[in-house]
C-alpha positions as a printed NumPy array, in Angstrom:
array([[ 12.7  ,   3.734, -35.165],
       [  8.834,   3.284, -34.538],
       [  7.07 ,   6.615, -33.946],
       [  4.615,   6.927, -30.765],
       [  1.377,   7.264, -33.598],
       [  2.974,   3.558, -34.873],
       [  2.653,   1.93 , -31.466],
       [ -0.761,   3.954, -30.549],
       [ -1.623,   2.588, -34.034],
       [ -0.403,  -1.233, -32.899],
       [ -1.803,  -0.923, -29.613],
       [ -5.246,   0.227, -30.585],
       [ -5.457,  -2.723, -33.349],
       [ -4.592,  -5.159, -30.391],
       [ -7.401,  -3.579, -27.899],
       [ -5.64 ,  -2.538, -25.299],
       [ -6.291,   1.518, -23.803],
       [ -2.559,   2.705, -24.834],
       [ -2.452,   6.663, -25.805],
       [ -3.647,   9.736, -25.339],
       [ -7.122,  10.009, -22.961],
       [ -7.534,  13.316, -23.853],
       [-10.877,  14.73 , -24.33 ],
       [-11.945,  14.843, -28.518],
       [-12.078,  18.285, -28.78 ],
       [ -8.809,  18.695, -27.395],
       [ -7.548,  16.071, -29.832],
       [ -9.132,  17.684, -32.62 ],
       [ -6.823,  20.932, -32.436],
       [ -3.045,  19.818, -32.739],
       [ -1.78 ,  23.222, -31.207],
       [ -4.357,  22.567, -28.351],
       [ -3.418,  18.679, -27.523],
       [  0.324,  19.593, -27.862],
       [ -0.383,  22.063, -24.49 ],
       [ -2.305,  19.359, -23.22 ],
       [  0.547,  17.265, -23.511],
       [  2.935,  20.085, -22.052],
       [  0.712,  20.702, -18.817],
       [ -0.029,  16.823, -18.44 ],
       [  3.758,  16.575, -17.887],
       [  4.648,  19.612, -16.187],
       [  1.663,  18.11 , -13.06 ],
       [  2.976,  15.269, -13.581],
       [  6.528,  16.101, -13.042],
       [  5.458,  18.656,  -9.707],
       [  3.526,  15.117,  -8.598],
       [  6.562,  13.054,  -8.866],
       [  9.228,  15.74 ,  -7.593],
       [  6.548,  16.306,  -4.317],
       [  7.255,  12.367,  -4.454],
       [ 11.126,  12.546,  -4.671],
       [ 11.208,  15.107,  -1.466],
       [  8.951,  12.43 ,   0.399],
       [ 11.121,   9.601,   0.255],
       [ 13.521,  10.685,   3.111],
       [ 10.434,  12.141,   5.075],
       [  8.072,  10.209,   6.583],
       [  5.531,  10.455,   3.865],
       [  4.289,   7.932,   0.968],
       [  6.761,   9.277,  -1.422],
       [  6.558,   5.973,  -3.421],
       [  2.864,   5.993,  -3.986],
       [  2.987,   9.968,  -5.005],
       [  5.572,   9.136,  -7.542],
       [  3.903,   5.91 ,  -8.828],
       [  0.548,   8.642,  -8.749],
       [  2.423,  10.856, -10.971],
       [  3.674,   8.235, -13.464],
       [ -0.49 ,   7.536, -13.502],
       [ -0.617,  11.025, -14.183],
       [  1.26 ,  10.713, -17.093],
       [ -0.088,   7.693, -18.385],
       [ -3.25 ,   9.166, -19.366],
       [ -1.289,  10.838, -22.195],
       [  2.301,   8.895, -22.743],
       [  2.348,   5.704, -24.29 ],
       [  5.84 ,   5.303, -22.326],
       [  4.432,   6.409, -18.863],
       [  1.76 ,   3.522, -19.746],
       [  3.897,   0.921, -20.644],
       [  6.031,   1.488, -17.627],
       [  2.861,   1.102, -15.025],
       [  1.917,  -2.005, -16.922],
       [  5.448,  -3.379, -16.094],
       [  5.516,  -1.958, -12.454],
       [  2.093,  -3.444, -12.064],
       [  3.119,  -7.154, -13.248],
       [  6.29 ,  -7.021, -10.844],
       [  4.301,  -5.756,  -7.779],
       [  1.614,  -8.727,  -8.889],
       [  4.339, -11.253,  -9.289],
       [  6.283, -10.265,  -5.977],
       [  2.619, -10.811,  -3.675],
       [  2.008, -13.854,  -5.472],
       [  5.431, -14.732,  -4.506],
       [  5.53 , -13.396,  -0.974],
       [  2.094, -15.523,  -0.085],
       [  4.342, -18.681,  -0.65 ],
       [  4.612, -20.597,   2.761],
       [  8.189, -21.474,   2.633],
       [  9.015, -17.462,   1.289],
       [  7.123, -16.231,   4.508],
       [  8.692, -18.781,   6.848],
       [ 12.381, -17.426,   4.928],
       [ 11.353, -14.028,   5.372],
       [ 10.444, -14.343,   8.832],
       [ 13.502, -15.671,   9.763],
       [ 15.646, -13.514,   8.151],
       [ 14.139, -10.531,   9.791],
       [ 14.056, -12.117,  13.196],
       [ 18.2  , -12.909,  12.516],
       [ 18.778,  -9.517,  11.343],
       [ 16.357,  -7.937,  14.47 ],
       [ 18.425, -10.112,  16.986],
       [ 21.919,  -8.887,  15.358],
       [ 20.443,  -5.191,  15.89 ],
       [ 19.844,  -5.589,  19.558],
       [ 23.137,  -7.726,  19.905],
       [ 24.854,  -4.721,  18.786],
       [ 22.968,  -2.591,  20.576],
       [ 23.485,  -3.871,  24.063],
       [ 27.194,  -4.42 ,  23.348],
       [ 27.534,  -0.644,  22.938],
       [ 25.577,   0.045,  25.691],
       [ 27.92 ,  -2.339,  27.607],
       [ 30.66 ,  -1.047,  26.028],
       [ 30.299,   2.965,  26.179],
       [ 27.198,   3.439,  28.189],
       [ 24.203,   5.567,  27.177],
       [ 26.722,   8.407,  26.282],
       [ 26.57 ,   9.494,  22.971],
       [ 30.084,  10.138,  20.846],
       [ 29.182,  13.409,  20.094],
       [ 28.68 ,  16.626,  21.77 ],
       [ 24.884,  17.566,  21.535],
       [ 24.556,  21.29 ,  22.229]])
């Protein structure tokens, strides 16, 4: 099992930013960077649970969760390594969606599904009329 200090260790020796950001002298006092730790996940965790309620409401629930993993990448190597991957995908998928021939696809799947929609749509319309199956009150 490789301890968080062993990949902070690896990571620093390779150059990249992983670990803690904390301030020094909150690094020098263990007591004092373990609450830093504590309160970076406990805002982090009210960030990303604001995030959760937003995803049914019309809201950008996805960017205030992806805002609280960035919360909690300034202090967990985890958190980090997770917006590093998340960051690659979203990279890969635009490079992917700018493809001619994937827009042209994608275009035409959406304009199949659309027409479907309204197909279905005017058929009930047709069928039962503007009425609604249930009883509103």
């Amino acid at each position: 099992m490789i301890a968080e200090s062993d990949q902070i260790d690896e990571a620093v020796a390779n150059g990249s930013r992983l670990g803690s950001r904390a301030p020094a002298f909150v690094k020098r006092s263990r007591l004092l960077h373990g609450v830093w730790r504590v309160g970076i996940f406990v805002v982090g965790l009210a960030v990303i649970g604001g995030g959760i309620v937003l995803l049914p409401l019309p809201g950008p629930g996805w960017l205030i969760i992806f805002g609280g993993m960035a919360i909690w990448g300034t202090e967990f190597v985890w958190a980090q390594k997770v917006l590093r991957w998340t960051r690659r995908k979203v990279t890969d998928f635009a490079r992917a969606a700018a493809d001619p021939r994937v827009r042209r696809r994608n275009l035409l799947i959406t304009t199949a599904v659309v027409l479907v929609l309204a197909g279905l749509a005017v058929w009930y319309v047709l069928a039962f009329g503007f009425t609604m199956p249930w009883k509103a009150v």
